[in-house]
CSV table of N, CA and C in Angstrom, one decimal:
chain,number,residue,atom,x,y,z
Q,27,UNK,N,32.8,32.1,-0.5
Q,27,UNK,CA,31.4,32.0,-0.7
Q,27,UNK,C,31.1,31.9,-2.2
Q,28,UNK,N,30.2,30.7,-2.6
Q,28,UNK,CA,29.7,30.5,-3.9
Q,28,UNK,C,28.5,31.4,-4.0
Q,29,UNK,N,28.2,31.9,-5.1
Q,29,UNK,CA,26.8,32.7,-5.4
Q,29,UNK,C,26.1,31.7,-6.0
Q,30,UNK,N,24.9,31.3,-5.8
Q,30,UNK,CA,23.9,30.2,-6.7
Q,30,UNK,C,23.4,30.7,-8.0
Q,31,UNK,N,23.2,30.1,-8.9
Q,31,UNK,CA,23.2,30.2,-10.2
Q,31,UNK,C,22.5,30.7,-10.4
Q,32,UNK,N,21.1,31.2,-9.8
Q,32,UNK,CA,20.2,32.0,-9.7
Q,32,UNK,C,20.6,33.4,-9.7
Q,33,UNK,N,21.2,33.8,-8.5
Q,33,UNK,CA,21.9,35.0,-8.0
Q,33,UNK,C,22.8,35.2,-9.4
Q,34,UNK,N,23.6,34.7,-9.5
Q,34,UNK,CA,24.8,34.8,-10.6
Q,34,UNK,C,24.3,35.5,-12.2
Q,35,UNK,N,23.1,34.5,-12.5
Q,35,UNK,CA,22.5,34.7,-13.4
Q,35,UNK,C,21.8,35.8,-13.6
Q,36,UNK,N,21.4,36.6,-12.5
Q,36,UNK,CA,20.3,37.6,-12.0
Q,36,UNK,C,21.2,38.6,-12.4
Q,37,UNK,N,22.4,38.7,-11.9
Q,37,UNK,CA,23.1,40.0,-11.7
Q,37,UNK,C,23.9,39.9,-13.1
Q,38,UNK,N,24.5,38.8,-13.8
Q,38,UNK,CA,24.8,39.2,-15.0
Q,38,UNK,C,24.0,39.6,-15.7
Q,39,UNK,N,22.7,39.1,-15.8
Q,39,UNK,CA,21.6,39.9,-16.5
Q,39,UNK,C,21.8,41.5,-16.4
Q,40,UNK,N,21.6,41.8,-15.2
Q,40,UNK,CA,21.6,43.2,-14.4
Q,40,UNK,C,23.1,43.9,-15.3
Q,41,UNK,N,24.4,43.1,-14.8
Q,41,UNK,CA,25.1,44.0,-15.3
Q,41,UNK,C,25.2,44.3,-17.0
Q,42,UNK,N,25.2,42.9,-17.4
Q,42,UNK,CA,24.9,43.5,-18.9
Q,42,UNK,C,23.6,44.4,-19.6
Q,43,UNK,N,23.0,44.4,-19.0
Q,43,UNK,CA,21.7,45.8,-19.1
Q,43,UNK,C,22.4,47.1,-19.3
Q,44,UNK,N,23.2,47.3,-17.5
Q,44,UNK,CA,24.4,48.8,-17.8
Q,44,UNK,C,25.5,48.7,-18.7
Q,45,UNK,N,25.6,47.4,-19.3
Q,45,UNK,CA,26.5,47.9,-20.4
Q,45,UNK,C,27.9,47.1,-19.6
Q,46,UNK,N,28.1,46.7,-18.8
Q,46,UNK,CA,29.5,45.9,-17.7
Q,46,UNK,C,29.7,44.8,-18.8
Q,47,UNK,N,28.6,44.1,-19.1
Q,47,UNK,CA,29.2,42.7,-19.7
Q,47,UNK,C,28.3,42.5,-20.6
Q,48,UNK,N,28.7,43.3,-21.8
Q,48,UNK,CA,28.3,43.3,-23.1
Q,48,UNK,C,28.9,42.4,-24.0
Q,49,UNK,N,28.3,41.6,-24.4
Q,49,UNK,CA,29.2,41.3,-25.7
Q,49,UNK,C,30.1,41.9,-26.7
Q,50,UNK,N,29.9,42.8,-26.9
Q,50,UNK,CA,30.5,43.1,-28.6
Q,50,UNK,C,29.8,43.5,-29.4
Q,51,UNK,N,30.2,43.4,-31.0
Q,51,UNK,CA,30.0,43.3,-31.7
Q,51,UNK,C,29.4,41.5,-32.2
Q,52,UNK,N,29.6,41.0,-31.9
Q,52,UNK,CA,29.1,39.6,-31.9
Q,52,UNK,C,29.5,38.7,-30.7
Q,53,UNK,N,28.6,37.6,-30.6
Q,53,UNK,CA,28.6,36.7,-29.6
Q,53,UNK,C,29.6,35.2,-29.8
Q,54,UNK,N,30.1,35.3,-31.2
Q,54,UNK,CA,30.7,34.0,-31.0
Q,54,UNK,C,32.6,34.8,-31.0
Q,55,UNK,N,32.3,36.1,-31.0
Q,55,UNK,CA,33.8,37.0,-30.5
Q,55,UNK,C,34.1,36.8,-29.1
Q,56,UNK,N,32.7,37.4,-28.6
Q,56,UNK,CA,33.5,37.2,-27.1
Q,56,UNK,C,33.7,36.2,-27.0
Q,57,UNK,N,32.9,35.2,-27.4
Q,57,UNK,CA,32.7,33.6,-26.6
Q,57,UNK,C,34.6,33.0,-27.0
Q,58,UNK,N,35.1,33.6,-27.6
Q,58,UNK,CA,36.5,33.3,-28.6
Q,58,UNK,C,37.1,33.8,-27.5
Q,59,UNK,N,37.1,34.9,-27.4
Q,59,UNK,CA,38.2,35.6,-26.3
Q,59,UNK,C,38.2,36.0,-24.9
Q,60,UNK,N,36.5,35.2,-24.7
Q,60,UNK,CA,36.6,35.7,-22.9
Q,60,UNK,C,36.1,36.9,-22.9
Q,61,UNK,N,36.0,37.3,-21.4
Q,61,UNK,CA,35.6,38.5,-21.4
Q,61,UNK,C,36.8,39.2,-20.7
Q,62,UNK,N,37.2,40.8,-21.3
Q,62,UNK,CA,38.2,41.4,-21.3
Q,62,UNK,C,38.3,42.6,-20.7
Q,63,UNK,N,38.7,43.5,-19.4
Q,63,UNK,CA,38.7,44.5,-18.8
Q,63,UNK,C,39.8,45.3,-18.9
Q,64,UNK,N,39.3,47.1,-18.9
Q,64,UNK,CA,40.7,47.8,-18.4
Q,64,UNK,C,40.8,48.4,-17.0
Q,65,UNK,N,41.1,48.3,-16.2
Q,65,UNK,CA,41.4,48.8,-14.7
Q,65,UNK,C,41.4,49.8,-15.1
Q,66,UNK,N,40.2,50.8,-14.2
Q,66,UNK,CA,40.1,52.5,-14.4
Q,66,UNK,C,40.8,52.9,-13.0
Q,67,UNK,N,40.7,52.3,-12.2
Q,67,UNK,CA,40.4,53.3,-10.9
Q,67,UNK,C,42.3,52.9,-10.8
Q,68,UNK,N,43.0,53.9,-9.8
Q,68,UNK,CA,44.3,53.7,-9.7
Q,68,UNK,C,44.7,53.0,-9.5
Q,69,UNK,N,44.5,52.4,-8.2
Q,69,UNK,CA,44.9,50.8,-8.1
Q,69,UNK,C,43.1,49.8,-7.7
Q,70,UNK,N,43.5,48.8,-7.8
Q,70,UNK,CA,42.5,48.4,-7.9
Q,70,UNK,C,42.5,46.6,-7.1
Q,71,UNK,N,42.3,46.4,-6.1
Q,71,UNK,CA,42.4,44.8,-5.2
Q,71,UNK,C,41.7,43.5,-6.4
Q,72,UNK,N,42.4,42.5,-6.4
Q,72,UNK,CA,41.5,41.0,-7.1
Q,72,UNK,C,41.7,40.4,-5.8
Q,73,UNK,N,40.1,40.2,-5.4
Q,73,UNK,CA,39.9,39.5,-4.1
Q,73,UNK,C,39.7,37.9,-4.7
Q,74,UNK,N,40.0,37.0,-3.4
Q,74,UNK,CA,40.3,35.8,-3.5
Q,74,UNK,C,38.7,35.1,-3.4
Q,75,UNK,N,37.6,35.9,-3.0
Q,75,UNK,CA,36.2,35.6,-3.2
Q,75,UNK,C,35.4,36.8,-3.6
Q,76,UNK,N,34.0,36.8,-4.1
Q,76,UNK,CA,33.3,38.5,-4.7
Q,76,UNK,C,33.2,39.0,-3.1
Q,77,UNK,N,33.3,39.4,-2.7
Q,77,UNK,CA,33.8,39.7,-1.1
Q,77,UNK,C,34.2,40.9,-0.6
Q,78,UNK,N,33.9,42.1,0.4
Q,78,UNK,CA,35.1,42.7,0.2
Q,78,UNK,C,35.7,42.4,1.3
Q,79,UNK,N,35.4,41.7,2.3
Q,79,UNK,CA,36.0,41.4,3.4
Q,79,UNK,C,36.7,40.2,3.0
Q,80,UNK,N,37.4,39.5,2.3
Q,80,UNK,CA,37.9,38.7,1.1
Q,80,UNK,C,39.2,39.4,1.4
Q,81,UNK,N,40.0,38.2,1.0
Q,81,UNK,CA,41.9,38.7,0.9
Q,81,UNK,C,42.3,39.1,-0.6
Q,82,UNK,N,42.5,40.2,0.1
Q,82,UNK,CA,43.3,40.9,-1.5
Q,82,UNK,C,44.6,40.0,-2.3
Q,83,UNK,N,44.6,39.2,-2.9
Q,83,UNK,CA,45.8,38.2,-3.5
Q,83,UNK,C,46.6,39.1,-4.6
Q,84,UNK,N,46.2,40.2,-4.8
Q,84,UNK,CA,46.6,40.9,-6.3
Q,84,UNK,C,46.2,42.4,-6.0
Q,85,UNK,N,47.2,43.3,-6.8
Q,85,UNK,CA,47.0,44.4,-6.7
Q,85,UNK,C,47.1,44.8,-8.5
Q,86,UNK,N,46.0,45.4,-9.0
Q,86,UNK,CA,46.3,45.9,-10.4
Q,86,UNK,C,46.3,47.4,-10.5
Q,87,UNK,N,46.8,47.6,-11.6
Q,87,UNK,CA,46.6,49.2,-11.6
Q,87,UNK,C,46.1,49.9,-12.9
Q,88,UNK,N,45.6,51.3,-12.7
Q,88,UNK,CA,44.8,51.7,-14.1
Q,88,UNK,C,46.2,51.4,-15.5
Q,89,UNK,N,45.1,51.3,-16.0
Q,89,UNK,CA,45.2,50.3,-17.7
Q,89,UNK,C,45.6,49.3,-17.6
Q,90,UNK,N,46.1,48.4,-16.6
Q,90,UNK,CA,46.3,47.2,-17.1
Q,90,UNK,C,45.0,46.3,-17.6
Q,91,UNK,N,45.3,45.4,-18.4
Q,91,UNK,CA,44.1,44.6,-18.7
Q,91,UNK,C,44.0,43.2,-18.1
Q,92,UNK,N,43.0,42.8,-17.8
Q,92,UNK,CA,42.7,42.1,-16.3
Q,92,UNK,C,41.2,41.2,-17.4
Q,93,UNK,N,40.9,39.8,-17.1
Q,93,UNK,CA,40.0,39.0,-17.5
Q,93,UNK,C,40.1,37.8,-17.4
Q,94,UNK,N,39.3,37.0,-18.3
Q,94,UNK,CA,38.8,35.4,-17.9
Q,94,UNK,C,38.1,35.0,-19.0
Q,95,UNK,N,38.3,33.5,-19.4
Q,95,UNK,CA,37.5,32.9,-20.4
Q,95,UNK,C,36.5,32.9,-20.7
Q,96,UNK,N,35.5,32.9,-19.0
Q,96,UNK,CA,34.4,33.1,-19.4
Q,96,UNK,C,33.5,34.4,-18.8
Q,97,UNK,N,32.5,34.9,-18.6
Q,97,UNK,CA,32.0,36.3,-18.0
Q,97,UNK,C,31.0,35.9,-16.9
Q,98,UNK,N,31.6,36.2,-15.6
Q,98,UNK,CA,31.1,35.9,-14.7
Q,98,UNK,C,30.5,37.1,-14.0
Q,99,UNK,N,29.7,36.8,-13.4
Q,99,UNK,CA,29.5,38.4,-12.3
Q,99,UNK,C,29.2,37.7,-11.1
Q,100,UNK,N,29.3,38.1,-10.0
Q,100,UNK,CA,28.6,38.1,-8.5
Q,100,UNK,C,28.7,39.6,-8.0
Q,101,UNK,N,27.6,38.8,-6.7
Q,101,UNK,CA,27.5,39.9,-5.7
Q,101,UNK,C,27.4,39.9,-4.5
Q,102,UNK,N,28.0,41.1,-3.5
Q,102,UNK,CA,28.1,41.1,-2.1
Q,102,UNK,C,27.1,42.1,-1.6
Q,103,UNK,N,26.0,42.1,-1.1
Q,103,UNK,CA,25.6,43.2,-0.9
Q,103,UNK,C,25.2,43.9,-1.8
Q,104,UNK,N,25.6,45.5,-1.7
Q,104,UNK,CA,26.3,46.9,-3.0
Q,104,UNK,C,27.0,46.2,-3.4
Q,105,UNK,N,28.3,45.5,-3.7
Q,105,UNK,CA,29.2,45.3,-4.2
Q,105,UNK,C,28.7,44.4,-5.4
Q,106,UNK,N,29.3,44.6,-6.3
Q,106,UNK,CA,29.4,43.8,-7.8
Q,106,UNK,C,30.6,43.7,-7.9
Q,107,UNK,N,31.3,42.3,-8.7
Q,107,UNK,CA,32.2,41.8,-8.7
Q,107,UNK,C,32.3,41.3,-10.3
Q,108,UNK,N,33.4,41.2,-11.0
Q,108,UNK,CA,33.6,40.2,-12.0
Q,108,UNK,C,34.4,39.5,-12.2
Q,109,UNK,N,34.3,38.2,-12.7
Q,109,UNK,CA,35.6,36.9,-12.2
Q,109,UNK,C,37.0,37.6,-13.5
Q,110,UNK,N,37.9,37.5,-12.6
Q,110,UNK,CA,39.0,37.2,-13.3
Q,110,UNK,C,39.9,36.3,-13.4
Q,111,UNK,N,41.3,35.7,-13.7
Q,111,UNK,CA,41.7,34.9,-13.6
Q,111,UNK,C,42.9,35.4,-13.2
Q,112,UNK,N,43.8,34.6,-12.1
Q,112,UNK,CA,45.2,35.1,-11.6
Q,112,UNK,C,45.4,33.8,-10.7
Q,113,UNK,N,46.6,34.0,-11.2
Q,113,UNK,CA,47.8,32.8,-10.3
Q,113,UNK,C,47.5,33.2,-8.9
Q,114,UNK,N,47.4,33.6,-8.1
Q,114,UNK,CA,47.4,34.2,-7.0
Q,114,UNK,C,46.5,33.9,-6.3
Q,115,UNK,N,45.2,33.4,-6.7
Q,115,UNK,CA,44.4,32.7,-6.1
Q,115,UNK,C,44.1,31.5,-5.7
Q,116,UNK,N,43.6,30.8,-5.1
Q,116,UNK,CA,43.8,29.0,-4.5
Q,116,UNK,C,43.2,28.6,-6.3
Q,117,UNK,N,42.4,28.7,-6.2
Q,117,UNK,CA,41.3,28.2,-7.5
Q,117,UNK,C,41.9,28.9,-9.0
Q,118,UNK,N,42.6,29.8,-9.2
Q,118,UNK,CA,42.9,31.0,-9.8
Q,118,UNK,C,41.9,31.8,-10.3
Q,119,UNK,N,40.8,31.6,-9.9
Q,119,UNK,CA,39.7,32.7,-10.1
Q,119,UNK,C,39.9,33.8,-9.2
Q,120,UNK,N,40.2,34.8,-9.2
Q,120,UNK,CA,40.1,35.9,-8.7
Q,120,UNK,C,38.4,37.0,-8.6
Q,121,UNK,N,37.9,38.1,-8.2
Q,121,UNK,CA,37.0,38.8,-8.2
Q,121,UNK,C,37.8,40.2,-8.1
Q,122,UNK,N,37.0,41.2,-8.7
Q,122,UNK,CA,37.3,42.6,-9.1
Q,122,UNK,C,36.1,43.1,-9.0
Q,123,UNK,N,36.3,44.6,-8.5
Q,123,UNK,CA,34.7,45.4,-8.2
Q,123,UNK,C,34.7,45.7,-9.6
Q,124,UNK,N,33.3,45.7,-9.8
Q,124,UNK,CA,32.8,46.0,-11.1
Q,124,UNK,C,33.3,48.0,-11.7
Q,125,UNK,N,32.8,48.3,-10.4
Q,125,UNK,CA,33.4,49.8,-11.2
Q,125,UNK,C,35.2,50.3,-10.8
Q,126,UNK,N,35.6,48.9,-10.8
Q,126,UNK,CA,36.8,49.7,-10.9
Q,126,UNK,C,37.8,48.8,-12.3
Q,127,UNK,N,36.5,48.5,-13.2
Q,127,UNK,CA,37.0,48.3,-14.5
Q,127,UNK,C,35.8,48.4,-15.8
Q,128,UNK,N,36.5,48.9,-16.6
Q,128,UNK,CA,35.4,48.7,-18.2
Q,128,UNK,C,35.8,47.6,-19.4
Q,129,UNK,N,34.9,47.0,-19.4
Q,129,UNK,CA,35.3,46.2,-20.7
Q,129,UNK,C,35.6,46.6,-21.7
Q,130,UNK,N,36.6,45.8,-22.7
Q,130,UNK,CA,37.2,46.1,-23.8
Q,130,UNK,C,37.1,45.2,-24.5
């Protein structure tokens, strides 16, 4: 399932308000390195859509660092999602629940 650019746009707004997908210190840093997560929760699924009824393709675990070029967000319902990238996926976009990571 694709989120429309609307939705997409809505909820990154939304998440970067709580602080999920903040820039930095400046905007042409992140834009340099993507956006960058640490896995909090113990283990943690990267589903193959923002989904949770979605196939788990990856298993991560707390502290590894997990991200993507660019900063995406979707959403299922409650669920918030942020794009990552992983071989493991058809597309290699992957999705991560939002609280079971903090940016870095």
């Amino acid at each position: 399932m694709r989120m429309n650019r609307l939705t997409t746009t809505v909820l990154a707004t939304a998440l970067g308000c709580a602080g999920f997908l903040a820039a930095g210190p400046s905007a042409g840093a992140a834009a340099a390195s993507g956006c960058q997560y640490k896995v909090v929760w113990p283990t943690a699924g990267v589903y193959e859509n923002p989904n949770p009824n979605s196939v788990v393709v990856k298993v991560k675990h707390a502290g590894d660092i997990v991200g993507a070029s660019t900063c995406e967000g979707a959403a299922y319902n409650e669920y918030g999602y942020v794009l990552v990238t992983t071989d493991a996926a058809a597309d290699r976009r992957g999705w991560m629940r939002v609280e079971a990571v903090v940016q870095v």
